[in-house]
Short mmCIF file of C-alpha atoms in Angstrom, two decimals:
data_model
loop_
_atom_site.label_atom_id
_atom_site.label_comp_id
_atom_site.label_asym_id
_atom_site.label_seq_id
_atom_site.Cartn_x
_atom_site.Cartn_y
_atom_site.Cartn_z
CA MET A 1 0.00 0.11 0.03
CA THR A 2 1.31 3.44 -0.92
CA ILE A 3 1.04 5.73 2.10
CA ARG A 4 -0.99 8.98 1.50
CA THR A 5 -1.42 11.37 4.28
CA ARG A 6 -2.91 14.91 4.32
CA PHE A 7 -3.11 18.14 6.29
CA ALA A 8 -6.28 19.92 5.79
CA PRO A 9 -6.58 23.18 7.69
CA SER A 10 -9.43 25.62 7.45
CA PRO A 11 -8.29 29.06 6.43
CA THR A 12 -10.13 30.98 9.09
CA GLY A 13 -6.96 32.21 10.86
CA TYR A 14 -3.29 31.74 11.00
CA LEU A 15 -1.45 28.43 11.18
CA HIS A 16 -1.28 27.82 14.87
CA ILE A 17 0.85 25.42 17.06
CA GLY A 18 -1.66 22.63 17.10
CA GLY A 19 -2.16 22.74 13.34
CA ALA A 20 1.60 22.94 12.76
CA ARG A 21 2.12 19.80 14.93
CA THR A 22 -0.57 17.84 12.97
CA ALA A 23 1.07 18.85 9.74
CA LEU A 24 4.51 17.80 11.09
CA PHE A 25 3.29 14.38 12.14
CA SER A 26 1.33 13.81 8.91
CA TRP A 27 4.38 14.91 6.85
CA ALA A 28 6.82 12.80 8.93
CA TYR A 29 4.72 9.63 8.60
CA ALA A 30 4.60 9.99 4.91
CA ARG A 31 8.36 10.86 4.65
CA LYS A 32 9.28 7.90 6.94
CA LEU A 33 7.48 5.38 4.76
CA GLY A 34 8.15 6.83 1.47
CA GLY A 35 4.60 7.98 0.92
CA THR A 36 2.78 11.12 -0.32
CA PHE A 37 1.90 14.08 1.80
CA ILE A 38 -1.03 16.26 0.54
CA LEU A 39 -2.09 19.82 1.49
CA ARG A 40 -5.78 20.54 1.33
CA ILE A 41 -7.36 23.83 2.15
CA GLU A 42 -10.87 23.36 3.56
CA ASP A 43 -12.36 26.81 2.62
CA THR A 44 -16.10 26.01 2.53
CA ASP A 45 -16.84 28.27 5.50
CA LEU A 46 -17.19 31.41 3.23
CA GLU A 47 -18.02 33.78 6.09
CA ARG A 48 -14.75 33.02 8.10
CA SER A 49 -12.34 31.93 5.32
CA SER A 50 -9.93 34.48 3.83
CA GLN A 51 -7.24 34.57 1.31
CA ALA A 52 -4.97 36.17 3.95
CA SER A 53 -5.48 33.08 6.06
CA VAL A 54 -4.68 30.77 3.09
CA GLN A 55 -1.43 32.71 2.70
CA ALA A 56 -0.56 32.46 6.35
CA ILE A 57 -0.95 28.67 6.16
CA LEU A 58 1.17 28.54 3.00
CA ASP A 59 3.79 30.81 4.59
CA GLY A 60 3.89 28.81 7.76
CA MET A 61 4.28 25.55 5.92
CA SER A 62 7.11 26.98 3.75
CA TRP A 63 8.95 28.46 6.84
CA LEU A 64 8.83 25.12 8.63
CA ASN A 65 10.06 23.41 5.52
CA LEU A 66 7.06 21.07 5.50
CA ASP A 67 6.94 20.45 1.78
CA TYR A 68 3.89 18.72 0.22
CA ASP A 69 3.78 16.51 -2.74
CA GLU A 70 0.41 17.36 -3.97
CA GLY A 71 -1.80 20.39 -3.60
CA PRO A 72 -2.78 22.80 -2.23
CA PHE A 73 -6.27 21.64 -3.15
CA TYR A 74 -9.19 23.99 -2.46
CA GLN A 75 -12.61 22.55 -1.51
CA MET A 76 -14.38 25.50 -3.15
CA GLN A 77 -13.02 24.44 -6.46
CA ARG A 78 -14.48 20.92 -6.03
CA MET A 79 -18.13 21.92 -5.69
CA ASP A 80 -19.19 20.04 -8.78
CA ARG A 81 -17.71 16.83 -7.43
CA TYR A 82 -19.49 17.19 -4.11
CA LYS A 83 -22.85 17.83 -5.85
CA GLN A 84 -22.22 14.61 -7.90
CA VAL A 85 -21.68 12.48 -4.86
CA LEU A 86 -24.69 14.09 -3.08
CA GLN A 87 -26.86 13.15 -5.97
CA GLN A 88 -25.39 9.62 -5.79
CA LEU A 89 -26.46 9.26 -2.20
CA LEU A 90 -29.84 10.68 -2.94
CA ASP A 91 -30.35 8.23 -5.86
CA ASP A 92 -29.48 5.23 -3.90
CA GLY A 93 -31.42 6.18 -0.87
CA SER A 94 -28.44 6.92 1.48
CA ALA A 95 -29.57 10.50 1.81
CA TYR A 96 -32.81 12.47 1.71
CA PHE A 97 -34.37 15.87 1.81
CA CYS A 98 -35.34 17.19 5.22
CA TYR A 99 -37.85 20.20 5.42
CA THR A 100 -37.61 20.68 9.16
CA ALA A 101 -37.33 24.41 9.95
CA GLN A 102 -34.80 25.62 12.49
CA GLU A 103 -37.65 26.54 14.90
CA GLU A 104 -39.01 23.03 14.73
CA LEU A 105 -35.57 21.60 15.49
CA ASP A 106 -35.22 23.95 18.47
CA THR A 107 -38.63 22.87 19.82
CA MET A 108 -37.87 19.18 19.12
CA ARG A 109 -34.62 19.31 21.05
CA GLU A 110 -36.08 21.23 23.96
CA ALA A 111 -38.80 18.64 24.42
CA MET A 112 -36.21 15.88 24.31
CA ARG A 113 -34.11 17.63 27.00
CA ALA A 114 -37.24 18.00 29.13
CA ARG A 115 -37.74 14.25 28.89
CA GLY A 116 -34.13 13.69 29.81
CA GLU A 117 -33.17 12.44 26.42
CA LYS A 118 -30.20 13.35 24.34
CA PRO A 119 -31.28 16.24 22.04
CA ARG A 120 -31.20 15.21 18.36
CA TYR A 121 -33.05 15.15 15.16
CA ASP A 122 -36.06 12.79 15.24
CA GLY A 123 -35.99 11.57 11.76
CA ARG A 124 -39.48 12.92 10.73
CA TRP A 125 -38.38 13.30 7.16
CA ARG A 126 -36.35 10.10 6.94
CA PRO A 127 -37.94 7.64 4.41
CA GLU A 128 -38.56 4.17 5.70
CA GLN A 129 -40.62 1.33 4.16
CA GLY A 130 -44.30 1.90 4.98
CA LYS A 131 -43.78 5.35 6.40
CA VAL A 132 -45.87 8.13 4.99
CA LEU A 133 -43.95 11.34 4.95
CA PRO A 134 -45.53 14.78 5.42
CA VAL A 135 -46.34 16.96 2.52
CA PRO A 136 -43.24 19.33 1.87
CA PRO A 137 -44.13 22.73 3.26
CA GLU A 138 -44.42 25.60 0.63
CA GLY A 139 -41.50 28.08 0.63
CA VAL A 140 -39.15 25.86 2.62
CA VAL A 141 -35.91 24.97 0.90
CA PRO A 142 -34.63 21.51 2.32
CA VAL A 143 -31.41 20.42 3.59
CA VAL A 144 -29.95 17.05 2.71
CA ARG A 145 -29.42 14.49 5.51
CA PHE A 146 -27.31 11.39 5.44
CA LYS A 147 -29.40 8.33 6.36
CA ASN A 148 -27.27 6.98 9.22
CA PRO A 149 -27.64 3.19 10.05
CA LEU A 150 -30.01 2.71 12.92
CA TYR A 151 -28.29 -0.40 14.20
CA GLY A 152 -24.77 -1.80 14.58
CA VAL A 153 -21.74 0.21 15.39
CA ALA A 154 -19.19 2.54 13.76
CA ALA A 155 -15.85 1.26 14.96
CA TRP A 156 -12.13 1.59 14.20
CA ASP A 157 -8.72 0.68 15.59
CA ASP A 158 -7.23 4.12 16.20
CA MET A 159 -3.53 4.20 15.68
CA VAL A 160 -3.10 6.30 18.74
CA LYS A 161 -5.95 5.64 20.98
CA GLY A 162 -6.78 1.96 20.20
CA ARG A 163 -10.22 0.53 19.61
CA ILE A 164 -13.05 3.16 19.49
CA VAL A 165 -16.60 2.08 19.11
CA PHE A 166 -19.79 4.26 18.63
CA GLU A 167 -23.36 2.80 18.55
CA ASN A 168 -25.06 3.87 15.46
CA SER A 169 -28.19 4.44 17.52
CA GLU A 170 -26.47 7.25 19.25
CA LEU A 171 -25.79 9.05 15.89
CA ASP A 172 -28.66 11.11 14.26
CA ASP A 173 -28.99 11.79 10.55
CA LEU A 174 -26.25 14.32 9.69
CA ILE A 175 -26.94 17.41 7.46
CA ILE A 176 -24.60 16.97 4.54
CA ALA A 177 -25.89 19.78 2.41
CA ARG A 178 -27.27 23.17 3.51
CA PRO A 179 -30.38 24.76 1.95
CA ASP A 180 -28.30 26.62 -0.64
CA GLY A 181 -26.73 23.30 -1.71
CA THR A 182 -23.40 23.94 -0.09
CA PRO A 183 -22.00 20.67 1.35
CA THR A 184 -21.03 20.46 4.95
CA TYR A 185 -17.63 19.88 6.57
CA ASN A 186 -18.11 16.07 7.35
CA PHE A 187 -19.30 15.37 3.88
CA CYS A 188 -16.63 17.24 2.01
CA VAL A 189 -13.93 15.61 4.18
CA VAL A 190 -15.19 12.22 3.20
CA VAL A 191 -15.34 12.92 -0.51
CA ASP A 192 -11.83 14.47 -0.45
CA ASP A 193 -10.27 11.69 1.48
CA LEU A 194 -11.92 9.10 -0.91
CA ASP A 195 -10.86 10.96 -4.16
CA MET A 196 -7.30 11.63 -2.90
CA GLY A 197 -6.82 8.06 -1.78
CA ILE A 198 -5.90 8.99 1.78
CA THR A 199 -4.68 6.03 3.68
CA GLN A 200 -3.96 7.39 7.15
CA VAL A 201 -5.91 10.38 8.67
CA ILE A 202 -3.76 12.03 11.30
CA ARG A 203 -5.50 14.80 13.18
CA GLY A 204 -6.34 16.24 16.57
CA ASP A 205 -8.52 14.16 18.95
CA ASP A 206 -11.12 16.88 18.94
CA HIS A 207 -12.18 15.17 15.63
CA VAL A 208 -12.91 11.80 17.31
CA ASN A 209 -16.72 12.44 17.36
CA ASN A 210 -16.59 13.24 13.59
CA THR A 211 -15.00 9.94 12.64
CA PRO A 212 -17.97 7.53 13.07
CA ARG A 213 -20.09 9.83 10.89
CA GLN A 214 -17.36 9.87 8.27
CA ILE A 215 -16.89 6.21 8.35
CA ASN A 216 -20.64 5.54 7.84
CA ILE A 217 -20.67 7.93 4.79
CA LEU A 218 -17.63 6.16 3.42
CA LYS A 219 -19.26 2.81 3.82
CA ALA A 220 -22.34 4.07 2.08
CA LEU A 221 -20.09 5.02 -0.85
CA GLY A 222 -18.47 1.67 -0.90
CA ALA A 223 -15.14 3.20 -0.14
CA THR A 224 -12.08 1.76 1.71
CA ILE A 225 -11.93 3.15 5.21
CA PRO A 226 -8.65 4.89 6.02
CA GLN A 227 -6.77 4.23 9.14
CA TYR A 228 -7.24 7.02 11.76
CA ALA A 229 -4.87 8.45 14.24
CA HIS A 230 -6.17 10.98 16.73
CA VAL A 231 -3.27 12.92 18.46
CA PRO A 232 -3.73 14.44 21.88
CA MET A 233 -4.59 18.11 22.43
CA ILE A 234 -1.95 20.64 23.51
CA LEU A 235 -2.55 22.37 26.75
CA GLY A 236 -1.08 25.32 28.41
CA SER A 237 1.03 24.85 31.67
CA ASP A 238 -2.10 25.50 33.63
CA GLY A 239 -3.89 22.53 32.06
CA GLU A 240 -6.27 24.72 30.10
CA ARG A 241 -6.64 24.47 26.24
CA LEU A 242 -3.73 26.28 24.57
CA SER A 243 -4.44 29.87 23.59
CA LYS A 244 -2.58 33.01 22.95
CA ARG A 245 -2.24 33.79 26.68
CA HIS A 246 0.03 30.68 26.85
CA GLY A 247 2.21 32.01 24.13
CA ALA A 248 0.53 29.99 21.36
CA VAL A 249 0.46 32.43 18.56
CA SER A 250 0.92 32.13 14.71
CA VAL A 251 3.71 30.11 13.50
CA MET A 252 4.85 33.05 11.48
CA GLN A 253 4.84 35.14 14.68
CA TYR A 254 7.57 32.84 15.99
CA ALA A 255 9.60 33.74 12.88
CA GLU A 256 9.07 37.40 13.56
CA ASP A 257 10.06 36.85 17.27
CA GLY A 258 13.34 35.41 16.18
CA PHE A 259 12.95 31.69 16.44
CA LEU A 260 14.53 29.34 14.05
CA PRO A 261 12.32 26.78 12.14
CA GLU A 262 14.41 23.83 13.24
CA ALA A 263 13.97 24.79 16.87
CA LEU A 264 10.15 25.00 16.47
CA ILE A 265 10.01 21.67 14.56
CA ASN A 266 12.16 20.05 17.24
CA TYR A 267 9.93 21.42 19.93
CA LEU A 268 6.72 20.43 18.20
CA SER A 269 7.92 16.97 17.64
CA ARG A 270 8.13 16.48 21.39
CA LEU A 271 4.61 17.58 22.11
CA GLY A 272 2.88 14.26 22.41
CA TRP A 273 5.68 12.17 20.87
CA SER A 274 8.90 10.86 22.32
CA HIS A 275 11.84 8.78 21.59
CA GLY A 276 13.28 7.76 24.87
CA ASP A 277 14.78 10.67 26.68
CA ASP A 278 16.04 12.32 23.52
CA GLU A 279 15.32 16.09 23.52
CA VAL A 280 17.39 17.69 20.84
CA PHE A 281 17.51 16.11 17.36
CA SER A 282 17.52 17.10 13.72
CA VAL A 283 14.49 16.84 11.50
CA GLU A 284 16.18 14.01 9.60
CA GLN A 285 16.63 12.05 12.89
CA PHE A 286 12.98 12.84 13.81
CA VAL A 287 11.76 11.37 10.50
CA ALA A 288 13.89 8.28 11.03
CA TRP A 289 12.60 7.69 14.50
CA PHE A 290 8.98 8.67 14.03
CA GLY A 291 6.09 6.35 14.43
CA LEU A 292 2.48 6.70 15.59
CA ASP A 293 3.00 4.05 18.21
CA HIS A 294 5.10 6.47 20.19
CA ILE A 295 2.46 9.16 20.34
CA SER A 296 1.09 9.65 23.88
CA LYS A 297 -2.55 9.14 24.60
CA SER A 298 -2.63 12.05 27.00
CA ALA A 299 -2.53 15.78 26.37
CA ALA A 300 0.79 17.57 25.87
CA GLN A 301 1.78 20.73 27.72
CA PHE A 302 3.19 23.76 25.90
CA ASP A 303 6.24 25.25 27.62
CA PRO A 304 7.52 28.57 26.20
CA ASP A 305 10.77 28.38 28.29
CA LYS A 306 11.63 24.95 26.85
CA LEU A 307 11.10 26.37 23.24
CA ARG A 308 13.50 29.32 24.08
CA TRP A 309 16.05 26.86 25.42
CA LEU A 310 15.95 24.84 22.19
CA ASN A 311 16.09 28.06 20.14
CA GLN A 312 19.15 29.23 22.03
CA HIS A 313 20.77 25.68 21.21
CA TYR A 314 20.09 25.90 17.57
CA ILE A 315 21.28 29.57 17.37
CA LYS A 316 24.71 28.43 18.92
CA LEU A 317 24.92 25.74 16.22
CA ALA A 318 23.78 27.83 13.28
CA ASP A 319 26.16 29.03 10.50
CA ASN A 320 27.11 32.62 11.08
CA ALA A 321 26.41 33.71 7.52
CA ARG A 322 22.93 32.40 7.76
CA LEU A 323 22.38 34.12 10.99
CA ALA A 324 23.80 37.44 9.59
CA GLU A 325 21.23 37.29 6.82
CA LEU A 326 18.36 36.67 9.25
CA VAL A 327 19.51 39.22 11.75
CA GLY A 328 20.12 41.75 8.92
CA GLY A 329 16.47 41.26 7.95
CA HIS A 330 15.40 42.16 11.55
CA LEU A 331 17.67 45.21 11.64
CA LEU A 332 16.46 46.36 8.20
CA ALA A 333 12.80 46.07 9.50
CA ARG A 334 13.96 48.58 12.28
CA GLY A 335 15.40 50.95 9.75
CA VAL A 336 18.95 50.00 10.78
CA LEU A 337 21.43 49.87 7.84
CA VAL A 338 24.27 47.46 8.51
CA GLY A 339 27.59 48.93 7.50
CA ASP A 340 30.69 47.27 6.22
CA THR A 341 32.44 47.52 9.68
CA PRO A 342 32.16 45.66 11.78
CA LEU A 343 31.14 42.63 9.69
CA LEU A 344 27.73 41.37 11.00
CA GLU A 345 29.03 37.91 10.93
CA ALA A 346 31.79 38.88 13.34
CA VAL A 347 29.29 40.46 15.73
CA ILE A 348 27.14 37.49 15.58
CA ALA A 349 30.12 35.05 16.20
CA LEU A 350 30.78 36.99 19.40
CA TYR A 351 27.22 37.40 20.67
CA LYS A 352 25.24 34.28 19.53
CA GLY A 353 26.09 32.24 22.53
CA ARG A 354 24.46 34.87 24.76
CA VAL A 355 20.92 35.00 23.28
CA ALA A 356 17.85 32.93 22.99
CA THR A 357 16.24 34.57 19.88
CA LEU A 358 17.27 36.41 16.80
CA VAL A 359 15.48 39.53 18.00
CA GLU A 360 17.82 39.47 21.04
CA LEU A 361 20.79 38.92 18.71
CA ALA A 362 19.53 41.93 16.60
CA ASP A 363 19.31 44.00 19.79
CA GLU A 364 22.98 43.21 20.56
CA ALA A 365 24.14 43.95 17.02
CA GLU A 366 22.15 47.17 16.58
CA VAL A 367 24.54 49.17 18.78
CA PHE A 368 27.38 48.62 16.37
CA TYR A 369 25.56 50.38 13.52
CA THR A 370 23.71 53.26 15.30
CA GLU A 371 24.45 56.16 17.45
CA ILE A 372 23.94 55.12 21.03
CA HIS A 373 22.82 57.33 24.12
CA PRO A 374 23.86 55.59 27.35
CA ALA A 375 21.57 56.07 30.30
CA GLN A 376 22.77 58.90 32.52
CA GLU A 377 22.42 56.79 35.61
CA LEU A 378 24.91 54.25 34.04
CA LEU A 379 27.32 57.01 33.22
CA ASP A 380 27.10 58.39 36.80
CA GLU A 381 27.49 55.03 38.37
CA HIS A 382 30.64 53.93 36.26
CA LEU A 383 32.47 57.03 35.18
CA VAL A 384 33.57 57.92 38.75
CA PRO A 385 36.53 60.28 39.37
CA GLU A 386 38.90 57.52 40.45
CA VAL A 387 38.75 55.79 37.08
CA LEU A 388 38.94 58.80 34.76
CA PRO A 389 42.71 59.18 34.75
CA ALA A 390 43.05 55.45 33.60
CA LEU A 391 40.28 55.97 31.03
CA ARG A 392 42.02 59.17 29.60
CA GLU A 393 45.36 57.36 29.35
CA LEU A 394 43.72 54.38 27.70
CA ALA A 395 42.13 56.76 25.08
CA ALA A 396 45.51 58.18 24.36
CA ARG A 397 47.08 54.71 24.07
CA PHE A 398 44.40 53.61 21.67
CA ALA A 399 45.69 55.85 19.11
CA ASP A 400 48.74 53.62 18.37
CA VAL A 401 48.04 50.13 19.82
CA ALA A 402 47.61 47.28 17.36
CA TRP A 403 43.91 47.10 16.83
CA GLU A 404 43.26 43.42 17.62
CA ALA A 405 41.88 41.73 20.75
CA PRO A 406 45.06 40.33 22.29
CA ALA A 407 46.84 43.73 22.00
CA LEU A 408 43.92 45.55 23.41
CA ALA A 409 43.59 43.04 26.31
CA ALA A 410 47.28 43.48 27.11
CA LEU A 411 47.03 47.29 27.13
CA ILE A 412 44.03 47.17 29.52
CA LYS A 413 45.83 44.83 31.93
CA GLU A 414 48.89 47.11 31.76
CA LEU A 415 46.76 50.12 32.80
CA LEU A 416 44.93 48.20 35.42
CA ALA A 417 48.23 47.44 37.22
CA THR A 418 49.61 51.06 36.63
CA HIS A 419 46.48 52.61 38.24
CA ASN A 420 45.88 49.89 40.79
CA LEU A 421 42.35 49.03 39.53
CA LYS A 422 40.29 45.81 39.32
CA MET A 423 39.02 44.86 35.87
CA PRO A 424 35.41 45.89 36.39
CA LYS A 425 36.35 49.39 37.34
CA LEU A 426 37.79 49.87 33.76
CA ALA A 427 35.74 47.44 31.77
CA MET A 428 32.33 48.69 33.02
CA PRO A 429 32.72 52.35 31.88
CA LEU A 430 34.22 51.20 28.61
CA ARG A 431 31.19 49.04 27.91
CA VAL A 432 28.81 51.81 28.84
CA MET A 433 30.36 54.23 26.55
CA LEU A 434 30.77 51.90 23.76
CA VAL A 435 27.43 50.03 23.76
CA GLY A 436 25.40 51.71 26.53
CA GLN A 437 25.16 48.60 28.69
CA THR A 438 27.31 46.82 31.27
CA HIS A 439 26.82 43.20 30.20
CA THR A 440 28.77 42.18 27.02
CA PRO A 441 31.46 39.63 25.95
CA SER A 442 34.92 40.24 26.85
CA VAL A 443 35.58 43.99 26.57
CA ASP A 444 38.71 43.56 24.37
CA ALA A 445 36.73 41.41 21.95
CA VAL A 446 33.94 44.15 21.72
CA LEU A 447 36.55 46.89 21.21
CA ALA A 448 38.23 44.92 18.38
CA LEU A 449 34.90 44.83 16.48
CA PHE A 450 34.75 48.52 16.31
CA THR A 451 37.13 50.67 14.20
CA ARG A 452 39.69 52.58 16.21
CA ALA A 453 38.01 55.86 15.06
CA THR A 454 34.62 54.75 16.28
CA VAL A 455 35.99 53.78 19.71
CA LEU A 456 37.72 57.09 20.11
CA ALA A 457 34.72 59.05 18.97
CA ARG A 458 32.38 57.26 21.37
CA ILE A 459 34.51 57.49 24.57
CA GLU A 460 36.21 60.82 24.10
CA LYS A 461 32.97 62.68 24.41
CA TYR A 462 32.67 61.49 27.94
CA LEU A 463 36.17 62.03 29.09
#
């Protein structure tokens, strides 16, 4: 059997963390087994769908490097096919027209609740042998309902959760086409999965209740039932459903916030799946290890601090030229033009071990290409009278010292001894005058990144 998986988001918003993880698992399953991964855009919700959301999904998939082999397919471009299958079900008696008005449905369900019954459609327009149906009311445009089996079960061996069984008697007759003829979600999904030859449906476990309905429609169409794998939800650290307040934002927001795609992929892969105690691994290793049998049955918890830790790890490993291109983009977005000196790659090489995001790396790099204005309280704290003579002598000696870190370090040590000072007494005011802060890498390394002229211009105005 050729493996065919799909990711089928609705374009009613951005690509979020839960959707991205579903896409990742579906993609990895196909890649592991030499199968085909399909992208399908389920855009039949015309009121909520937007082209901007479609683009956000495509951008998110591209940024995460989750390449698809077929698609994107759009449900709105498949309406003729849905209508063809609807007519097929009507013709063979597997579907029927229902003229029940919404007010009738509300009254029906309220009466059922009052009797302590599960509220549901009572099948009044369902054709049965020997049953006399009401006369269709004038002016009412019917919906189409699927004639769900009254007996037996809809069951499947879920690839994550194990055996799941629904009694057909608990399922009412699902609306599969609205009064305007537009097909509904559960019907479109079935036709799409059938036409696209989907063999494994990997999706969130919030879809478990849809599955028995979809299985019954597939059976009515004489189709092969795909295997289903319902992966656990992602929760915040407080155990509540993941939301923006937990840090769950658009995938592309993580790009804007300075995360690397490989860090997010690594993190997402560990939300509900594991390979022993392994925490850090490449996407290639993930694909080689991946299997649905290692997906947890319980919900995963989203931890922003763990994601930052992983991102910090991947920034340290990343090629400096690649980081320079990415950080340069962040700086350009701020209106900061990167000059020829210092080389941005050199700045990144010095600072990348000290940051958790590319935004933080851009913050560190920005001071090398813009005029800085140190806080007065920092100047008052560190440019004290006892250190000014040493700083003035240092500025004078800067004029002819070899402009490289070892020579600068030796000069600073010489003046510390001459003026009987500890390193922080000299290094702190230098840092403040040069970059406007007290926490930097070794001060001689920072000095060496600047040109001699820039260093002298920055410190001499305070001495």
